[in-house]
mmCIF file of C-alpha atoms in Angstrom:
data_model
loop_
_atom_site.group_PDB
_atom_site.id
_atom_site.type_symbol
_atom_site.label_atom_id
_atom_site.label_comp_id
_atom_site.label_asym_id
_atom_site.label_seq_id
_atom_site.Cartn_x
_atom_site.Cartn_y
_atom_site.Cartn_z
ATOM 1 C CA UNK M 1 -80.236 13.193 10.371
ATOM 2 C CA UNK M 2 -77.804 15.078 7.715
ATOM 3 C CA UNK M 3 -79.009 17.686 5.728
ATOM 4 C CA UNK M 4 -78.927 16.115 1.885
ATOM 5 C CA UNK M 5 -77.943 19.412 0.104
ATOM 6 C CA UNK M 6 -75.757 17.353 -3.269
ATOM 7 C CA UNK M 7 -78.459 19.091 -5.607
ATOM 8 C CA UNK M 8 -77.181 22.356 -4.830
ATOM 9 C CA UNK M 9 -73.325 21.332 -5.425
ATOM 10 C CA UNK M 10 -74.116 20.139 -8.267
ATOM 11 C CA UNK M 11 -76.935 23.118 -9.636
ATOM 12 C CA UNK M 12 -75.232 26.251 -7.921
ATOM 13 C CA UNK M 13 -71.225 25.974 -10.056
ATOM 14 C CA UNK M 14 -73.820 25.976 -13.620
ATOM 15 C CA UNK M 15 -75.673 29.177 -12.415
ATOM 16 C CA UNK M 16 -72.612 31.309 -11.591
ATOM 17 C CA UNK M 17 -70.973 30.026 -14.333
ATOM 18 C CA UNK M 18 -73.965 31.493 -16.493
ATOM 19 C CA UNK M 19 -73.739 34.720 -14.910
ATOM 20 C CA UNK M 20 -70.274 35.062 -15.037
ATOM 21 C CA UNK M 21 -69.571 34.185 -18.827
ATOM 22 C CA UNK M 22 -73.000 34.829 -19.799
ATOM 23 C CA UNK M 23 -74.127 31.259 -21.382
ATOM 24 C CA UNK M 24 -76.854 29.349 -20.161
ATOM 25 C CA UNK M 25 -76.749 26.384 -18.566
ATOM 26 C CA UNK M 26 -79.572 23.431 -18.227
ATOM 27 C CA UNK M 27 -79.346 19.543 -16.942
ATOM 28 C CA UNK M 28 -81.575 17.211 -18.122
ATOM 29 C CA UNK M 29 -83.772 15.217 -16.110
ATOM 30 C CA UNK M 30 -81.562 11.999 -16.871
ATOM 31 C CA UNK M 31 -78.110 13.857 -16.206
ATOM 32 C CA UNK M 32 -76.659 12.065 -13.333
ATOM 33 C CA UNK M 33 -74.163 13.786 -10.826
ATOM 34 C CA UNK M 34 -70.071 13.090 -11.517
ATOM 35 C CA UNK M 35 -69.006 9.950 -9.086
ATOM 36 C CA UNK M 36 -65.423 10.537 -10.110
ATOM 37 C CA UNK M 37 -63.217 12.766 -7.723
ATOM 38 C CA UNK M 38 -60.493 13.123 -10.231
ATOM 39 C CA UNK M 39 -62.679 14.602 -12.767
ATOM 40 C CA UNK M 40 -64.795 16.872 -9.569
ATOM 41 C CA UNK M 41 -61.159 18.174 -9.617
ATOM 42 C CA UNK M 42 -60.612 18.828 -12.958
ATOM 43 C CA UNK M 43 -63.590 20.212 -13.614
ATOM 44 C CA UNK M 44 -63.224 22.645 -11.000
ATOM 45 C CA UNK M 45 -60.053 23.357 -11.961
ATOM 46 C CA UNK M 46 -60.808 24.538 -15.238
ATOM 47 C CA UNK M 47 -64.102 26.803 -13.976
ATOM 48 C CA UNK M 48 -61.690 28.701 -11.949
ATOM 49 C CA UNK M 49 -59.081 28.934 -14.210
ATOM 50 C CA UNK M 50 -62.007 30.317 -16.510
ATOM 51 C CA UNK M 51 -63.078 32.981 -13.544
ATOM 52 C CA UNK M 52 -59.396 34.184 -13.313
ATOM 53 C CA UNK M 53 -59.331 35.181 -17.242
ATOM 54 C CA UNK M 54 -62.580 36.765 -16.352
ATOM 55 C CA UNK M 55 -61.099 38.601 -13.854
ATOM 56 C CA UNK M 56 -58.014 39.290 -15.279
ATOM 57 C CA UNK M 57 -60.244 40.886 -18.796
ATOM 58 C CA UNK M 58 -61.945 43.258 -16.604
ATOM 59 C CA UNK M 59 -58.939 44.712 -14.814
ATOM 60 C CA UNK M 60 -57.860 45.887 -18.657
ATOM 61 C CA UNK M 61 -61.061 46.882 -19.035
ATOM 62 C CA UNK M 62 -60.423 48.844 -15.945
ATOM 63 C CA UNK M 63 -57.371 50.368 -16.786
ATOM 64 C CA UNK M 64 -58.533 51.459 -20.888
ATOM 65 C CA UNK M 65 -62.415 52.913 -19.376
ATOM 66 C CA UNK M 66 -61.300 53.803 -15.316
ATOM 67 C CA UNK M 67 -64.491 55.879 -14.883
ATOM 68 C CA UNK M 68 -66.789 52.787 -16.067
ATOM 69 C CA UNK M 69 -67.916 51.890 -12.184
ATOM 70 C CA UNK M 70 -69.913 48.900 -13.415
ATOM 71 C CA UNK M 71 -66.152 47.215 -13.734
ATOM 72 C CA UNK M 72 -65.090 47.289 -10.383
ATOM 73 C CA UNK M 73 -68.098 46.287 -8.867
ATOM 74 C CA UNK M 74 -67.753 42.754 -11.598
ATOM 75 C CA UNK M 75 -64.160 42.385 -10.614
ATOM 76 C CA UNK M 76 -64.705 42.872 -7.087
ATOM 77 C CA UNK M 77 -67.040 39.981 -7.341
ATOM 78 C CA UNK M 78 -64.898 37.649 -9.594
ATOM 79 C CA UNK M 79 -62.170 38.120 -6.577
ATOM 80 C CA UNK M 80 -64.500 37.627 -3.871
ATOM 81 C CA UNK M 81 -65.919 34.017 -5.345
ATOM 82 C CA UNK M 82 -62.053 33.551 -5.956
ATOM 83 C CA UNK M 83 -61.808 34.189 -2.043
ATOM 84 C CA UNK M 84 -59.070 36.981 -2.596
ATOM 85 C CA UNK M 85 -61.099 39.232 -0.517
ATOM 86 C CA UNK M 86 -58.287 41.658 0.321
ATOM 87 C CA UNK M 87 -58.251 42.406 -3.425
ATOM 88 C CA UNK M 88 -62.129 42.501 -3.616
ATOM 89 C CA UNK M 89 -61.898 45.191 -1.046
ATOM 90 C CA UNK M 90 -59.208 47.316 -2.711
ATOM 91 C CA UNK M 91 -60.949 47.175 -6.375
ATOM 92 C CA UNK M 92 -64.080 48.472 -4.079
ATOM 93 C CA UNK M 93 -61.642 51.081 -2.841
ATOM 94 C CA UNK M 94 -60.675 51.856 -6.093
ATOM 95 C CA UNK M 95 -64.142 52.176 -7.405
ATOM 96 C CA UNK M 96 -64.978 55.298 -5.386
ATOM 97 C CA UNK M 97 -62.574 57.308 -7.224
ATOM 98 C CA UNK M 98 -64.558 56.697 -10.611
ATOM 99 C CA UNK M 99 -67.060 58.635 -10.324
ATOM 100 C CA UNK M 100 -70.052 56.248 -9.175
ATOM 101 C CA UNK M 101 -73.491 57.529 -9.360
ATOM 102 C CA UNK M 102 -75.183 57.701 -5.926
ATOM 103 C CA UNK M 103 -76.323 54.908 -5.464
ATOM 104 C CA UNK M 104 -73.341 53.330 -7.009
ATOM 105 C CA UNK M 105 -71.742 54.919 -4.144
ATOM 106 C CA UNK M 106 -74.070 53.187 -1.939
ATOM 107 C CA UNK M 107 -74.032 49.896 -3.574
ATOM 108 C CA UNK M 108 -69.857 50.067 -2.840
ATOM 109 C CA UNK M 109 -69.481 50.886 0.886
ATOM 110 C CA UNK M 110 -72.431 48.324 1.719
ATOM 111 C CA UNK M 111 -70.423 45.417 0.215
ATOM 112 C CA UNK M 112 -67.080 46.877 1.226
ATOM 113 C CA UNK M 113 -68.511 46.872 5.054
ATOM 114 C CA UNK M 114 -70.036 43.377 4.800
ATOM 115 C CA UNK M 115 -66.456 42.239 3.058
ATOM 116 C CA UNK M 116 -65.221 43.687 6.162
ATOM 117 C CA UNK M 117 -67.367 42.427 8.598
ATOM 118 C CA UNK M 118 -68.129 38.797 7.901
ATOM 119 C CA UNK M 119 -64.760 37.939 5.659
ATOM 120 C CA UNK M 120 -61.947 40.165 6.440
ATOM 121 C CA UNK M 121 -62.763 39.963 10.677
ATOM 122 C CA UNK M 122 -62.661 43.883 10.735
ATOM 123 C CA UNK M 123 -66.237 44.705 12.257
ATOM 124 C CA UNK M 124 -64.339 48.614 13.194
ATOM 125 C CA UNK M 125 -63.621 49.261 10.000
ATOM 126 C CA UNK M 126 -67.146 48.234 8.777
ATOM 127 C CA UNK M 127 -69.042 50.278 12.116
ATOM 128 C CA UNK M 128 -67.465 53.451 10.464
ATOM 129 C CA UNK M 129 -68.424 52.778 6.901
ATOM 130 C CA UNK M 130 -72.360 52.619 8.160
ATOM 131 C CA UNK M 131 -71.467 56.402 8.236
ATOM 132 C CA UNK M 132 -71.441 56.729 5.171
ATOM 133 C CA UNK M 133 -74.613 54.923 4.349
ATOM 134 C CA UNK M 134 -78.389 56.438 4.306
ATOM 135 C CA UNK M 135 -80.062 55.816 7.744
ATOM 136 C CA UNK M 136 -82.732 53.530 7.843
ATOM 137 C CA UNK M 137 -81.998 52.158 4.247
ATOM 138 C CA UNK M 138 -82.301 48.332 2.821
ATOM 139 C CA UNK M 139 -78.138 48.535 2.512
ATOM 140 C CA UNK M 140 -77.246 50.393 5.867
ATOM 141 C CA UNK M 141 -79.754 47.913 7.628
ATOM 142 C CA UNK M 142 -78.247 44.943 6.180
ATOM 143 C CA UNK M 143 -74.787 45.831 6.870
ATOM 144 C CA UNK M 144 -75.438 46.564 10.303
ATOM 145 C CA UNK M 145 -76.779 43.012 10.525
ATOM 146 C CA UNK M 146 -73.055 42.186 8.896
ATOM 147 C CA UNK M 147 -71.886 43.899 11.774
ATOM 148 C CA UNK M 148 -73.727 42.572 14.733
ATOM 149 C CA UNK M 149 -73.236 39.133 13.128
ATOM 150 C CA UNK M 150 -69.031 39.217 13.267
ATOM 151 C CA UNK M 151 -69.175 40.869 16.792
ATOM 152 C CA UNK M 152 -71.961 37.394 17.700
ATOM 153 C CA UNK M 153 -74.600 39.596 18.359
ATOM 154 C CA UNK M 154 -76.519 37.683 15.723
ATOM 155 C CA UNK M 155 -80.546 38.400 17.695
ATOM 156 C CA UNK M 156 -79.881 42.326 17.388
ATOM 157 C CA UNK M 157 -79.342 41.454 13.526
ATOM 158 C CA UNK M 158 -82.251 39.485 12.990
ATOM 159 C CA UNK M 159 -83.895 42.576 14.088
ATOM 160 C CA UNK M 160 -82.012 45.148 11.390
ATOM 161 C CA UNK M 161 -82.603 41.783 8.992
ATOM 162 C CA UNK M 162 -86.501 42.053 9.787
ATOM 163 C CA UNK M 163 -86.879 45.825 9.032
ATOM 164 C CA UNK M 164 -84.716 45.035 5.879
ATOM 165 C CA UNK M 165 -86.700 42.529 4.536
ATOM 166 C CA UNK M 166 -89.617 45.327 4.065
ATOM 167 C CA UNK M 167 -87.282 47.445 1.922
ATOM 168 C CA UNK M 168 -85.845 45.055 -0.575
ATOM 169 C CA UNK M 169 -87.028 45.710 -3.691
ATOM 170 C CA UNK M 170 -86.209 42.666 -6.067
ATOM 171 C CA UNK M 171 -85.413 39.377 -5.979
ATOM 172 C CA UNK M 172 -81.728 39.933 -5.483
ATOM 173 C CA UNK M 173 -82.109 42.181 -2.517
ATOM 174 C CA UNK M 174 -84.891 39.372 -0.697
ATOM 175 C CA UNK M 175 -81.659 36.791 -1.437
ATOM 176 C CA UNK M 176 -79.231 38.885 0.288
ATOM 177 C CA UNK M 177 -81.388 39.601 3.765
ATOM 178 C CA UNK M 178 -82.233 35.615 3.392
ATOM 179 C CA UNK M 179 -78.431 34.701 3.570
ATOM 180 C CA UNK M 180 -77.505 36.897 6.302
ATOM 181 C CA UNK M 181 -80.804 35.692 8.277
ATOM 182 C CA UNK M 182 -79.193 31.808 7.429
ATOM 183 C CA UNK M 183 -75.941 33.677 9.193
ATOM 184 C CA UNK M 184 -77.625 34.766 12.226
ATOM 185 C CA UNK M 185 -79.515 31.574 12.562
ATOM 186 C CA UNK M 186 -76.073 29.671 12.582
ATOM 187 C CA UNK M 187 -74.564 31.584 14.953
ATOM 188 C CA UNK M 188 -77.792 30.722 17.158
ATOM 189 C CA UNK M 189 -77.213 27.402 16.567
ATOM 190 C CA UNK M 190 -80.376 27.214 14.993
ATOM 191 C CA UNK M 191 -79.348 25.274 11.907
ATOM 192 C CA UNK M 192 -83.198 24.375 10.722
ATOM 193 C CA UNK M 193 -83.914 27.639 10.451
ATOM 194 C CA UNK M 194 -80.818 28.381 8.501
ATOM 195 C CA UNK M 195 -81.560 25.814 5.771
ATOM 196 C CA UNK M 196 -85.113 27.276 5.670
ATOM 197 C CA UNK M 197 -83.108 30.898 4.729
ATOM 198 C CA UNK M 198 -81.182 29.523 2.590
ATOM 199 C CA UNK M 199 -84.067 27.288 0.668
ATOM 200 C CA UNK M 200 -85.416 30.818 -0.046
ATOM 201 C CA UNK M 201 -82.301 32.946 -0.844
ATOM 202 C CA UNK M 202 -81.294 30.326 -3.359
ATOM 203 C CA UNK M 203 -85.202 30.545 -5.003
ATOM 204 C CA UNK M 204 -84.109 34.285 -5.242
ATOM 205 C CA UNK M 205 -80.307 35.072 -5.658
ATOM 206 C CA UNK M 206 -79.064 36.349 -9.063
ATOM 207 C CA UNK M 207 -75.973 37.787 -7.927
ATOM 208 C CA UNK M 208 -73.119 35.342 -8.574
ATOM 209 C CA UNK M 209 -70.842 36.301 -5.051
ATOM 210 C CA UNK M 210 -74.164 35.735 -3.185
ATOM 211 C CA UNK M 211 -74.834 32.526 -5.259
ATOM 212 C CA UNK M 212 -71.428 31.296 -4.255
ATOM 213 C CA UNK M 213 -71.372 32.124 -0.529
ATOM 214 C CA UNK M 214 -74.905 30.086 -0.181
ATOM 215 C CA UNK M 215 -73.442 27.441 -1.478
ATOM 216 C CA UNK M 216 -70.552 27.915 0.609
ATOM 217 C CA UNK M 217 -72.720 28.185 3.836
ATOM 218 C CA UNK M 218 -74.507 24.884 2.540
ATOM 219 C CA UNK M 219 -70.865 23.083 2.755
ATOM 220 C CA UNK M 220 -70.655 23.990 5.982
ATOM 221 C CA UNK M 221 -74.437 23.251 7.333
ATOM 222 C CA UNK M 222 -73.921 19.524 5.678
ATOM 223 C CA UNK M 223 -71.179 18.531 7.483
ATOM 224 C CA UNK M 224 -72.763 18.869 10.489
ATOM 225 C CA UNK M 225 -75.041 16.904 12.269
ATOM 226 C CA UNK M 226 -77.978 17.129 14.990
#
């Protein structure tokens, strides 16, 4: 039996657009999905054409206000929806020379070592950034997981996942441990409890990278069958 995700293509593009430009988006009860592949295209088309100015505004912002952290961390996540993760990973790099806060500083190396881990195939280079992360924290317990996922060690991270899951503090943070729980689970080949995950990181996620990779992981879960 297929998993029948087409709600979630259709709901998850409207909520990062929201974040991203900062509109709001709602459907009706009577709006019915597009059936037309040339205008799928179009329309797709034109939202990434839309996340490229995005992008492209914040790297001036960048370059007028370079100590204004906050900036990075928005571009980074423009490029990484984009999929130019290389870039994500050197506006990250970039972003610890501006004088982040602490726990801006924190907020940085965990994505740069999950960028590394589970998108850029460099588990090393992510194993030494844990270094630089508290001990026994929400974001050097999740990346860990990151870590143990890309080297298919994906029952140790369910175990970092489980002790992260009591630190998260928000909605956001519950999202996050959710998707890389979904991960684990896939690389099981547990797929059920994947889609469970990812019924309850999607309930929770705010952050518009993490919206777009759970819809990404949904792609891949539906074209698969039992």
């Amino acid at each position: 039996m297929k998993i029948d995700l087409w709600p979630f293509y259709y709901l998850l593009p409207l909520l990062i657009f929201s974040l991203v430009f900062g509109c709001s988006a709602t459907v009706s009860e009577t709006t019915s999905p597009p059936n037309s592949y040339s205008s799928d295209k179009s329309r797709n088309s034109a939202f990434e054409q839309r996340l490229h100015e995005a992008e492209q505004s914040l790297s001036r912002e960048i370059q007028a206000t370079p100590s204004e952290t906050e900036n990075y961390i928005r571009r980074a996540e423009l490029l990484e929806i984009l999929q130019l993760e290389k870039e994500a990973l050197n506006v990250l790099r970039q972003a610890l020379n501006s004088s982040p806060t602490p726990s801006q500083k924190q907020k940085l190396i965990h994505r740069m070592a999950v960028l590394r881990a589970l998108k850029l195939g460099d588990e090393a280079a992510a194993a030494q950034d844990l270094g630089h992360l508290i001990p026994e924290s929400l974001f050097h317990l999740d990346a860990e997981a990151a870590v143990e996922i890309a080297r298919n060690n994906p029952e140790t991270a369910l175990r970092h996942l489980s002790q992260a899951a009591h630190l998260a503090q928000n909605y956001d943070e519950q999202a996050l441990v959710l998707y890389h729980q979904a991960l684990a689970f896939q690389k099981m080949g547990e797929e059920d409890k994947a889609v469970a995950a990812l019924y309850h990181a999607i309930n929770r996620a705010e952050n518009r990278t993490l919206i777009k990779d759970i819809e990404r992981l949904w792609e891949v879960l539906d074209t698969r069958t039992p």
